[in-house]
GROMACS .gro file of C-alpha atoms in nm:
model
  452
    1UNK     CA    1  12.542   6.251  10.548
    2UNK     CA    2  12.514   6.033  10.239
    3UNK     CA    3  12.241   5.803  10.373
    4UNK     CA    4  12.067   6.071  10.576
    5UNK     CA    5  11.705   6.171  10.509
    6UNK     CA    6  11.583   6.484  10.681
    7UNK     CA    7  11.212   6.535  10.739
    8UNK     CA    8  11.143   6.906  10.690
    9UNK     CA    9  10.803   7.048  10.775
   10UNK     CA   10  10.692   7.356  10.588
   11UNK     CA   11  10.423   7.617  10.538
   12UNK     CA   12  10.413   7.798  10.206
   13UNK     CA   13  10.489   8.159  10.292
   14UNK     CA   14  10.649   8.376  10.028
   15UNK     CA   15  10.927   8.484  10.007
   16UNK     CA   16  11.057   8.213  10.243
   17UNK     CA   17  10.897   7.892  10.117
   18UNK     CA   18  10.744   7.792   9.784
   19UNK     CA   19  10.684   7.424   9.708
   20UNK     CA   20  10.435   7.239   9.491
   21UNK     CA   21  10.309   6.884   9.501
   22UNK     CA   22  10.474   6.671   9.235
   23UNK     CA   23  10.183   6.466   9.095
   24UNK     CA   24  10.413   6.269   8.868
   25UNK     CA   25  10.580   6.118   9.173
   26UNK     CA   26  10.416   5.810   9.324
   27UNK     CA   27  10.547   5.899   9.670
   28UNK     CA   28  10.372   6.236   9.670
   29UNK     CA   29  10.692   6.437   9.707
   30UNK     CA   30  10.706   6.814   9.683
   31UNK     CA   31  10.918   7.010   9.437
   32UNK     CA   32  11.093   7.335   9.525
   33UNK     CA   33  10.975   7.624   9.306
   34UNK     CA   34  11.134   7.907   9.502
   35UNK     CA   35  11.155   8.055   9.847
   36UNK     CA   36  11.462   8.166  10.038
   37UNK     CA   37  11.455   7.897  10.304
   38UNK     CA   38  11.345   7.607  10.085
   39UNK     CA   39  11.617   7.681   9.830
   40UNK     CA   40  11.867   7.710  10.115
   41UNK     CA   41  11.795   7.355  10.228
   42UNK     CA   42  11.782   7.223   9.876
   43UNK     CA   43  12.131   7.367   9.825
   44UNK     CA   44  12.241   7.218  10.158
   45UNK     CA   45  12.118   6.874  10.050
   46UNK     CA   46  12.327   6.898   9.733
   47UNK     CA   47  12.632   7.017   9.925
   48UNK     CA   48  12.615   6.757  10.206
   49UNK     CA   49  12.462   6.485   9.985
   50UNK     CA   50  12.154   6.406  10.195
   51UNK     CA   51  11.791   6.369  10.087
   52UNK     CA   52  11.486   6.565  10.201
   53UNK     CA   53  11.131   6.454  10.272
   54UNK     CA   54  10.907   6.759  10.263
   55UNK     CA   55  10.606   6.738  10.497
   56UNK     CA   56  10.335   7.005  10.475
   57UNK     CA   57  10.169   7.146  10.787
   58UNK     CA   58   9.801   7.087  10.703
   59UNK     CA   59   9.659   7.350  10.940
   60UNK     CA   60   9.907   7.625  10.845
   61UNK     CA   61  10.004   7.670  11.211
   62UNK     CA   62  10.355   7.793  11.276
   63UNK     CA   63  10.347   7.702  11.642
   64UNK     CA   64  10.182   7.853  11.947
   65UNK     CA   65  10.146   7.733  12.304
   66UNK     CA   66   9.800   7.656  12.436
   67UNK     CA   67   9.683   7.728  12.789
   68UNK     CA   68   9.733   7.363  12.888
   69UNK     CA   69  10.102   7.383  12.789
   70UNK     CA   70  10.078   7.187  12.464
   71UNK     CA   71  10.194   7.324  12.130
   72UNK     CA   72  10.050   7.340  11.780
   73UNK     CA   73  10.178   7.345  11.426
   74UNK     CA   74  10.538   7.302  11.321
   75UNK     CA   75  10.679   7.345  11.672
   76UNK     CA   76  10.461   7.058  11.797
   77UNK     CA   77  10.573   6.840  11.505
   78UNK     CA   78  10.938   6.899  11.597
   79UNK     CA   79  10.871   6.821  11.965
   80UNK     CA   80  10.694   6.496  11.870
   81UNK     CA   81  10.984   6.391  11.642
   82UNK     CA   82  10.754   6.395  11.341
   83UNK     CA   83  10.997   6.625  11.159
   84UNK     CA   84  11.363   6.716  11.211
   85UNK     CA   85  11.331   7.085  11.132
   86UNK     CA   86  11.079   7.335  10.994
   87UNK     CA   87  11.082   7.617  10.740
   88UNK     CA   88  10.846   7.905  10.671
   89UNK     CA   89  11.004   8.220  10.813
   90UNK     CA   90  10.976   8.125  11.182
   91UNK     CA   91  11.096   8.360  11.453
   92UNK     CA   92  11.275   8.246  11.770
   93UNK     CA   93  11.078   8.349  12.078
   94UNK     CA   94  11.135   8.290  12.447
   95UNK     CA   95  10.868   8.021  12.469
   96UNK     CA   96  10.980   7.846  12.152
   97UNK     CA   97  11.343   7.836  12.267
   98UNK     CA   98  11.231   7.644  12.575
   99UNK     CA   99  11.109   7.349  12.367
  100UNK     CA  100  11.315   7.357  12.044
  101UNK     CA  101  11.652   7.483  11.924
  102UNK     CA  102  11.714   7.728  11.641
  103UNK     CA  103  11.997   7.740  11.392
  104UNK     CA  104  12.201   8.051  11.314
  105UNK     CA  105  11.960   8.327  11.200
  106UNK     CA  106  11.957   8.362  10.823
  107UNK     CA  107  11.771   8.695  10.814
  108UNK     CA  108  11.641   8.980  11.029
  109UNK     CA  109  11.320   9.174  10.992
  110UNK     CA  110  11.067   9.391  11.173
  111UNK     CA  111  10.697   9.345  11.224
  112UNK     CA  112  10.494   9.633  11.089
  113UNK     CA  113  10.164   9.690  10.911
  114UNK     CA  114  10.038   9.735  10.557
  115UNK     CA  115   9.707   9.881  10.451
  116UNK     CA  116   9.515   9.987  10.145
  117UNK     CA  117   9.619  10.329  10.010
  118UNK     CA  118   9.394  10.573  10.190
  119UNK     CA  119   9.221  10.861  10.010
  120UNK     CA  120   9.324  11.219  10.065
  121UNK     CA  121   9.162  11.354  10.377
  122UNK     CA  122   9.079  11.704  10.493
  123UNK     CA  123   8.895  12.004  10.351
  124UNK     CA  124   9.032  12.265  10.109
  125UNK     CA  125   8.828  12.546  10.262
  126UNK     CA  126   9.124  12.662  10.473
  127UNK     CA  127   9.378  12.640  10.191
  128UNK     CA  128   9.436  13.018  10.179
  129UNK     CA  129   9.524  13.041  10.548
  130UNK     CA  130   9.718  12.714  10.567
  131UNK     CA  131  10.057  12.849  10.444
  132UNK     CA  132  10.105  13.044  10.770
  133UNK     CA  133  10.086  12.921  11.125
  134UNK     CA  134   9.813  13.088  11.327
  135UNK     CA  135  10.080  13.269  11.532
  136UNK     CA  136  10.198  13.447  11.216
  137UNK     CA  137   9.848  13.581  11.153
  138UNK     CA  138   9.829  13.696  11.516
  139UNK     CA  139  10.156  13.887  11.470
  140UNK     CA  140  10.026  14.047  11.149
  141UNK     CA  141   9.707  14.152  11.327
  142UNK     CA  142   9.912  14.294  11.614
  143UNK     CA  143  10.125  14.490  11.363
  144UNK     CA  144   9.814  14.634  11.196
  145UNK     CA  145   9.686  14.750  11.536
  146UNK     CA  146  10.020  14.917  11.609
  147UNK     CA  147  10.016  15.096  11.274
  148UNK     CA  148   9.658  15.208  11.339
  149UNK     CA  149   9.765  15.358  11.674
  150UNK     CA  150  10.070  15.517  11.514
  151UNK     CA  151   9.850  15.658  11.237
  152UNK     CA  152   9.598  15.796  11.491
  153UNK     CA  153   9.872  15.962  11.702
  154UNK     CA  154  10.040  16.104  11.394
  155UNK     CA  155   9.706  16.245  11.276
  156UNK     CA  156   9.638  16.414  11.612
  157UNK     CA  157   9.983  16.570  11.621
  158UNK     CA  158   9.945  16.692  11.267
  159UNK     CA  159   9.609  16.850  11.345
  160UNK     CA  160   9.755  17.042  11.639
  161UNK     CA  161  10.062  17.164  11.453
  162UNK     CA  162   9.916  17.221  11.107
  163UNK     CA  163   9.549  17.277  11.167
  164UNK     CA  164   9.523  17.493  10.859
  165UNK     CA  165   9.644  17.213  10.621
  166UNK     CA  166   9.489  16.882  10.526
  167UNK     CA  167   9.790  16.680  10.420
  168UNK     CA  168   9.738  16.358  10.619
  169UNK     CA  169   9.865  16.019  10.493
  170UNK     CA  170   9.677  15.703  10.589
  171UNK     CA  171   9.941  15.455  10.709
  172UNK     CA  172   9.706  15.155  10.685
  173UNK     CA  173   9.632  15.229  10.320
  174UNK     CA  174  10.004  15.278  10.243
  175UNK     CA  175  10.090  14.947  10.415
  176UNK     CA  176   9.822  14.767  10.218
  177UNK     CA  177   9.961  14.909   9.891
  178UNK     CA  178  10.311  14.791   9.982
  179UNK     CA  179  10.180  14.449  10.084
  180UNK     CA  180  10.016  14.389   9.746
  181UNK     CA  181  10.316  14.551   9.572
  182UNK     CA  182  10.138  14.861   9.446
  183UNK     CA  183  10.304  15.209   9.438
  184UNK     CA  184  10.206  15.503   9.660
  185UNK     CA  185  10.263  15.820   9.459
  186UNK     CA  186  10.266  16.066   9.753
  187UNK     CA  187  10.548  15.892   9.939
  188UNK     CA  188  10.781  16.190   9.896
  189UNK     CA  189  10.553  16.417  10.096
  190UNK     CA  190  10.551  16.194  10.406
  191UNK     CA  191  10.749  16.270  10.718
  192UNK     CA  192  11.075  16.104  10.819
  193UNK     CA  193  10.914  15.898  11.098
  194UNK     CA  194  10.654  15.761  10.860
  195UNK     CA  195  10.920  15.678  10.602
  196UNK     CA  196  11.125  15.478  10.854
  197UNK     CA  197  10.817  15.278  10.954
  198UNK     CA  198  10.723  15.221  10.590
  199UNK     CA  199  11.075  15.101  10.499
  200UNK     CA  200  11.062  14.841  10.777
  201UNK     CA  201  10.716  14.732  10.666
  202UNK     CA  202  10.824  14.714  10.299
  203UNK     CA  203  11.105  14.466  10.375
  204UNK     CA  204  10.878  14.262  10.603
  205UNK     CA  205  10.601  14.250  10.342
  206UNK     CA  206  10.845  14.121  10.075
  207UNK     CA  207  10.942  13.829  10.301
  208UNK     CA  208  10.581  13.757  10.398
  209UNK     CA  209  10.444  13.766  10.044
  210UNK     CA  210  10.722  13.554   9.895
  211UNK     CA  211  10.697  13.290  10.167
  212UNK     CA  212  10.318  13.282  10.141
  213UNK     CA  213  10.316  13.246   9.762
  214UNK     CA  214  10.586  12.978   9.753
  215UNK     CA  215  10.416  12.775  10.026
  216UNK     CA  216  10.074  12.806   9.864
  217UNK     CA  217  10.207  12.699   9.523
  218UNK     CA  218  10.384  12.397   9.673
  219UNK     CA  219  10.065  12.294   9.853
  220UNK     CA  220   9.869  12.319   9.529
  221UNK     CA  221  10.132  12.121   9.337
  222UNK     CA  222  10.186  11.856   9.608
  223UNK     CA  223   9.868  11.814   9.812
  224UNK     CA  224   9.920  11.696  10.166
  225UNK     CA  225   9.807  11.339  10.237
  226UNK     CA  226   9.787  11.242  10.601
  227UNK     CA  227   9.951  10.899  10.585
  228UNK     CA  228   9.947  10.649  10.868
  229UNK     CA  229  10.323  10.604  10.895
  230UNK     CA  230  10.381  10.528  11.264
  231UNK     CA  231  10.256  10.269  11.510
  232UNK     CA  232  10.087  10.538  11.721
  233UNK     CA  233   9.892  10.668  11.422
  234UNK     CA  234   9.807  10.309  11.329
  235UNK     CA  235   9.669  10.233  11.676
  236UNK     CA  236   9.468  10.557  11.676
  237UNK     CA  237   9.320  10.471  11.336
  238UNK     CA  238   9.223  10.125  11.463
  239UNK     CA  239   9.068  10.264  11.783
  240UNK     CA  240   8.853  10.506  11.584
  241UNK     CA  241   8.735  10.229  11.350
  242UNK     CA  242   8.905  10.380  11.045
  243UNK     CA  243   9.123  10.068  11.002
  244UNK     CA  244   9.046   9.705  11.082
  245UNK     CA  245   9.371   9.532  11.187
  246UNK     CA  246   9.435   9.171  11.090
  247UNK     CA  247   9.701   8.919  11.194
  248UNK     CA  248   9.776   8.550  11.147
  249UNK     CA  249   9.692   8.326  11.442
  250UNK     CA  250   9.942   8.086  11.601
  251UNK     CA  251  10.235   8.314  11.516
  252UNK     CA  252  10.482   8.528  11.709
  253UNK     CA  253  10.251   8.826  11.654
  254UNK     CA  254   9.991   8.665  11.877
  255UNK     CA  255  10.254   8.601  12.145
  256UNK     CA  256  10.371   8.963  12.124
  257UNK     CA  257  10.022   9.102  12.186
  258UNK     CA  258   9.956   8.858  12.469
  259UNK     CA  259  10.278   8.952  12.653
  260UNK     CA  260  10.270   9.326  12.583
  261UNK     CA  261  10.263   9.558  12.885
  262UNK     CA  262  10.150   9.862  12.682
  263UNK     CA  263   9.783   9.940  12.745
  264UNK     CA  264   9.716  10.071  12.394
  265UNK     CA  265   9.864   9.757  12.238
  266UNK     CA  266   9.666   9.527  12.467
  267UNK     CA  267   9.349   9.722  12.392
  268UNK     CA  268   9.414   9.679  12.020
  269UNK     CA  269   9.452   9.304  12.077
  270UNK     CA  270   9.141   9.260  12.290
  271UNK     CA  271   8.904   9.494  12.107
  272UNK     CA  272   8.997   9.532  11.742
  273UNK     CA  273   9.242   9.269  11.613
  274UNK     CA  274   9.104   9.011  11.370
  275UNK     CA  275   9.292   8.679  11.383
  276UNK     CA  276   9.287   8.468  11.066
  277UNK     CA  277   9.427   8.119  10.998
  278UNK     CA  278   9.640   8.202  10.689
  279UNK     CA  279   9.737   8.479  10.449
  280UNK     CA  280   9.473   8.407  10.186
  281UNK     CA  281   9.183   8.612  10.326
  282UNK     CA  282   9.395   8.907  10.453
  283UNK     CA  283   9.557   8.953  10.112
  284UNK     CA  284   9.215   8.934   9.945
  285UNK     CA  285   9.080   9.206  10.174
  286UNK     CA  286   9.390   9.422  10.127
  287UNK     CA  287   9.365   9.402   9.748
  288UNK     CA  288   8.990   9.464   9.737
  289UNK     CA  289   8.880   9.788   9.572
  290UNK     CA  290   8.592   9.858   9.809
  291UNK     CA  291   8.598  10.187   9.998
  292UNK     CA  292   8.510  10.136  10.363
  293UNK     CA  293   8.609   9.975  10.586
  294UNK     CA  294   8.983   9.981  10.524
  295UNK     CA  295   9.188   9.680  10.628
  296UNK     CA  296   9.544   9.657  10.758
  297UNK     CA  297   9.763   9.349  10.804
  298UNK     CA  298  10.026   9.310  11.076
  299UNK     CA  299  10.309   9.089  10.951
  300UNK     CA  300  10.681   9.075  10.882
  301UNK     CA  301  10.799   9.361  10.661
  302UNK     CA  302  10.960   9.128  10.406
  303UNK     CA  303  10.635   8.940  10.354
  304UNK     CA  304  10.456   9.268  10.297
  305UNK     CA  305  10.734   9.408  10.076
  306UNK     CA  306  10.715   9.098   9.859
  307UNK     CA  307  10.341   9.148   9.822
  308UNK     CA  308  10.393   9.516   9.739
  309UNK     CA  309  10.666   9.442   9.482
  310UNK     CA  310  10.432   9.206   9.299
  311UNK     CA  311  10.106   9.403   9.317
  312UNK     CA  312  10.248   9.758   9.312
  313UNK     CA  313  10.269  10.052   9.551
  314UNK     CA  314   9.934  10.179   9.426
  315UNK     CA  315   9.768   9.869   9.575
  316UNK     CA  316   9.956   9.824   9.903
  317UNK     CA  317  10.090  10.097  10.132
  318UNK     CA  318  10.381  10.027  10.365
  319UNK     CA  319  10.512  10.281  10.617
  320UNK     CA  320  10.877  10.386  10.582
  321UNK     CA  321  11.142  10.172  10.749
  322UNK     CA  322  11.184  10.357  11.078
  323UNK     CA  323  11.184  10.274  11.445
  324UNK     CA  324  10.846  10.444  11.489
  325UNK     CA  325  10.683  10.219  11.229
  326UNK     CA  326  10.800   9.894  11.391
  327UNK     CA  327  10.599   9.689  11.637
  328UNK     CA  328  10.902   9.479  11.728
  329UNK     CA  329  11.221   9.355  11.556
  330UNK     CA  330  11.266   8.990  11.471
  331UNK     CA  331  11.524   8.733  11.368
  332UNK     CA  332  11.440   8.451  11.129
  333UNK     CA  333  11.590   8.109  11.188
  334UNK     CA  334  11.520   7.741  11.131
  335UNK     CA  335  11.384   7.548  11.433
  336UNK     CA  336  11.532   7.203  11.496
  337UNK     CA  337  11.496   6.932  11.757
  338UNK     CA  338  11.667   6.967  12.091
  339UNK     CA  339  12.013   6.811  12.066
  340UNK     CA  340  12.003   6.805  11.685
  341UNK     CA  341  12.316   6.614  11.579
  342UNK     CA  342  12.395   6.823  11.270
  343UNK     CA  343  12.335   7.165  11.422
  344UNK     CA  344  12.697   7.285  11.406
  345UNK     CA  345  12.769   7.203  11.038
  346UNK     CA  346  12.433   7.345  10.928
  347UNK     CA  347  12.496   7.665  11.124
  348UNK     CA  348  12.834   7.707  10.953
  349UNK     CA  349  12.669   7.648  10.617
  350UNK     CA  350  12.398   7.908  10.680
  351UNK     CA  351  12.639   8.171  10.813
  352UNK     CA  352  12.868   8.135  10.511
  353UNK     CA  353  12.579   8.142  10.266
  354UNK     CA  354  12.451   8.470  10.411
  355UNK     CA  355  12.772   8.651  10.314
  356UNK     CA  356  12.731   8.564   9.945
  357UNK     CA  357  12.411   8.764   9.894
  358UNK     CA  358  12.251   8.468   9.718
  359UNK     CA  359  11.940   8.481   9.939
  360UNK     CA  360  11.855   8.829   9.815
  361UNK     CA  361  11.906   8.699   9.463
  362UNK     CA  362  11.658   8.418   9.529
  363UNK     CA  363  11.405   8.666   9.665
  364UNK     CA  364  11.435   8.877   9.349
  365UNK     CA  365  11.385   8.573   9.125
  366UNK     CA  366  11.077   8.466   9.321
  367UNK     CA  367  10.930   8.809   9.260
  368UNK     CA  368  10.993   8.768   8.886
  369UNK     CA  369  10.840   8.419   8.881
  370UNK     CA  370  10.528   8.530   9.062
  371UNK     CA  371  10.485   8.828   8.831
  372UNK     CA  372  10.510   8.587   8.540
  373UNK     CA  373  10.219   8.385   8.679
  374UNK     CA  374  10.009   8.698   8.723
  375UNK     CA  375  10.087   8.833   8.375
  376UNK     CA  376   9.943   8.515   8.225
  377UNK     CA  377   9.595   8.612   8.336
  378UNK     CA  378   9.593   8.430   8.668
  379UNK     CA  379   9.588   8.743   8.880
  380UNK     CA  380   9.251   8.653   9.028
  381UNK     CA  381   9.416   8.362   9.206
  382UNK     CA  382   9.691   8.570   9.359
  383UNK     CA  383   9.591   8.488   9.716
  384UNK     CA  384   9.642   8.117   9.640
  385UNK     CA  385  10.017   8.173   9.630
  386UNK     CA  386  10.000   8.261  10.000
  387UNK     CA  387   9.748   7.992  10.095
  388UNK     CA  388   9.923   7.681  10.224
  389UNK     CA  389   9.640   7.442  10.136
  390UNK     CA  390   9.583   7.548   9.776
  391UNK     CA  391   9.926   7.667   9.669
  392UNK     CA  392  10.043   7.331   9.537
  393UNK     CA  393   9.724   7.291   9.333
  394UNK     CA  394   9.765   7.643   9.195
  395UNK     CA  395  10.120   7.567   9.082
  396UNK     CA  396  10.008   7.246   8.916
  397UNK     CA  397   9.731   7.426   8.726
  398UNK     CA  398   9.976   7.688   8.606
  399UNK     CA  399  10.198   7.424   8.445
  400UNK     CA  400   9.913   7.263   8.249
  401UNK     CA  401   9.949   7.464   7.927
  402UNK     CA  402   9.907   7.417   7.558
  403UNK     CA  403  10.209   7.310   7.353
  404UNK     CA  404  10.241   7.655   7.197
  405UNK     CA  405  10.226   7.839   7.529
  406UNK     CA  406  10.521   7.942   7.742
  407UNK     CA  407  10.555   7.770   8.076
  408UNK     CA  408  10.733   7.887   8.388
  409UNK     CA  409  10.960   7.583   8.361
  410UNK     CA  410  11.071   7.695   8.015
  411UNK     CA  411  11.220   8.020   8.145
  412UNK     CA  412  11.594   7.992   8.183
  413UNK     CA  413  11.630   8.156   8.523
  414UNK     CA  414  11.994   8.176   8.626
  415UNK     CA  415  12.052   7.919   8.901
  416UNK     CA  416  12.344   7.973   9.137
  417UNK     CA  417  12.490   7.682   9.330
  418UNK     CA  418  12.777   7.632   9.571
  419UNK     CA  419  12.997   7.531   9.278
  420UNK     CA  420  12.936   7.866   9.107
  421UNK     CA  421  13.044   8.056   9.415
  422UNK     CA  422  13.350   7.837   9.469
  423UNK     CA  423  13.477   7.822   9.111
  424UNK     CA  424  13.378   8.163   8.975
  425UNK     CA  425  13.511   8.466   9.167
  426UNK     CA  426  13.286   8.696   8.959
  427UNK     CA  427  12.969   8.516   9.064
  428UNK     CA  428  12.907   8.756   9.349
  429UNK     CA  429  12.909   9.049   9.108
  430UNK     CA  430  12.638   8.877   8.907
  431UNK     CA  431  12.435   8.821   9.223
  432UNK     CA  432  12.444   9.187   9.318
  433UNK     CA  433  12.356   9.285   8.962
  434UNK     CA  434  12.017   9.126   9.020
  435UNK     CA  435  11.990   9.273   9.368
  436UNK     CA  436  12.047   9.633   9.261
  437UNK     CA  437  11.729   9.846   9.283
  438UNK     CA  438  11.829  10.016   8.959
  439UNK     CA  439  11.745   9.693   8.778
  440UNK     CA  440  11.379   9.692   8.885
  441UNK     CA  441  11.280   9.813   8.539
  442UNK     CA  442  11.445   9.504   8.388
  443UNK     CA  443  11.182   9.280   8.544
  444UNK     CA  444  10.890   9.414   8.342
  445UNK     CA  445  11.088   9.420   8.017
  446UNK     CA  446  11.209   9.068   8.092
  447UNK     CA  447  10.856   8.940   8.144
  448UNK     CA  448  10.724   9.102   7.828
  449UNK     CA  449  10.926   8.852   7.626
  450UNK     CA  450  10.722   8.569   7.776
  451UNK     CA  451  10.370   8.698   7.721
  452UNK     CA  452  10.137   8.408   7.625
   0.00000   0.00000   0.00000
């Protein structure tokens, strides 16, 4: 492949692609800053010794089929032989596989939703009755009625047998004293039947009081927040107008909603879903501090996790990784032309690279790089990193610094190559050192050394 030049179309979508326009080059070439898929192909070009011509998709369309059968975006560019392959976290779908081929999947994901952290809902007026289920209170009321009947019968019998004495004990008052853990000083003068009933009630009241107090204290210490953590809750919140769902047009999400046979999903698509051309506006709305309305974005979990890792969990809420929080699973692969000549060697390269863990390492480094940009006071332009049209300009502005100011290019990020993995058997250990969640706190301390 020495004289081979591959034309690769791309859309800047973190954490998969991150390129900037190299203004120093007369040919207008793009430089790879980060991204899992872009670094993968840069590494492949070094390994197979071929060159790459990066071609941006100006409309930020991944590829969707129109009603007349034609295609848009990167898929159309591959079909028209304008590019050889495309990158940007594309998902193989049934319609796409009819017109293009896909290489071996390099990642798997699920499509879910992210929304602004919602305020605590509900009233505290019922806090005192919330520790018990309503059935427990019904049982307590039924027990009180039984004791009242037992007390009335016992009183009548006592009046008939000992009409000359007035030594009656009020069972309801004794039970109340035991319930609030107060002594009853005339217990010794009660009858055996009353004592048996009071012993049973004493043990029951200990269990009831302890459970009630522990539950009430836990509710006061950890207030309950009704989170939207499943797809069903998400759809209900959208139908009631509490959340406004957003999605990116010309993506597999649009195809999923169009082909769905579930009535609630189709109703969400036809009545509530807001389709937007790129990630810039959705991220701006998600990160806005305004109260109502609340916005939610439907996208791949890794895209949303990358956003959350950069901006913080207090800014972006993601549901837990469960089957109930997933719209549909997905595989991520690189689309190529039908009959692509180098499909087999590239598939072997991708499959072997997956086993090294280097892609997760790249994703972690991209998170560090983006945090570095934001820590330098450019946080207001955060959405530009996810906007295909302005991302290259944003990167160029970030590198125009004073001589005494740190630049992103000056940071000595560890760069792994094929040679590292072949020659150094301990390289994989270093990769997983960066991957480990326990090293999340190293990121902030690492960035503090490069404050401007």
